[in-house]
Short mmCIF file of C-alpha atoms in Angstrom, two decimals:
data_model
loop_
_atom_site.label_atom_id
_atom_site.label_comp_id
_atom_site.label_asym_id
_atom_site.label_seq_id
_atom_site.Cartn_x
_atom_site.Cartn_y
_atom_site.Cartn_z
CA GLY A 1 67.27 22.59 104.14
CA ILE A 2 64.23 21.69 102.12
CA HIS A 3 63.18 25.31 101.50
CA GLY A 4 66.32 26.54 99.76
CA GLN A 5 69.10 26.50 102.33
CA TYR A 6 72.40 25.05 101.16
CA LEU A 7 75.98 24.77 102.33
CA PHE A 8 78.60 23.92 99.71
CA VAL A 9 82.15 23.11 100.82
CA ASP A 10 85.07 22.77 98.42
CA ARG A 11 87.95 21.59 100.60
CA THR A 12 90.36 21.42 97.70
CA HIS A 13 90.13 25.16 97.01
CA GLY A 14 89.11 26.36 100.48
CA ILE A 15 85.75 27.70 99.30
CA VAL A 16 82.54 27.67 101.31
CA VAL A 17 79.25 28.96 99.88
CA ALA A 18 76.20 29.32 102.12
CA LYS A 19 72.78 30.03 100.64
CA VAL A 20 70.12 31.07 103.12
CA SER A 21 66.65 31.47 101.66
CA SER A 22 63.01 30.69 102.16
CA GLN A 23 61.26 29.44 99.05
CA ALA A 24 57.60 28.56 98.87
CA LEU A 25 58.05 25.02 97.57
CA PRO A 26 60.12 22.62 99.69
CA LEU A 27 61.83 21.17 96.61
CA ASP A 28 61.93 23.25 93.43
CA GLY A 29 63.93 21.61 90.65
CA GLU A 30 64.35 24.81 88.64
CA ARG A 31 65.70 26.76 91.63
CA ILE A 32 67.98 23.87 92.58
CA ALA A 33 69.43 23.85 89.05
CA LEU A 34 69.96 27.64 89.15
CA THR A 35 71.65 27.37 92.54
CA MET A 36 73.97 24.61 91.34
CA ARG A 37 74.95 26.65 88.26
CA ALA A 38 75.61 29.74 90.40
CA VAL A 39 77.78 27.80 92.85
CA SER A 40 79.67 26.23 89.96
CA GLN A 41 80.41 29.70 88.53
CA ILE A 42 81.56 30.96 91.95
CA GLN A 43 83.89 27.95 92.30
CA ARG A 44 85.27 28.51 88.82
CA PHE A 45 85.88 32.21 89.50
CA LEU A 46 87.49 31.74 92.93
CA GLY A 47 89.19 28.39 92.36
#
């Protein structure tokens, strides 16, 4: 969604990450970058 909701699916490793949030700005580049880094770390840890 445009206010911070994301669903990441890694079929190769069987990992699904759902982020449910409500941020003030519809698109916030800094928060998007933080989210992408966090998901990358989760994938690395679990994969």
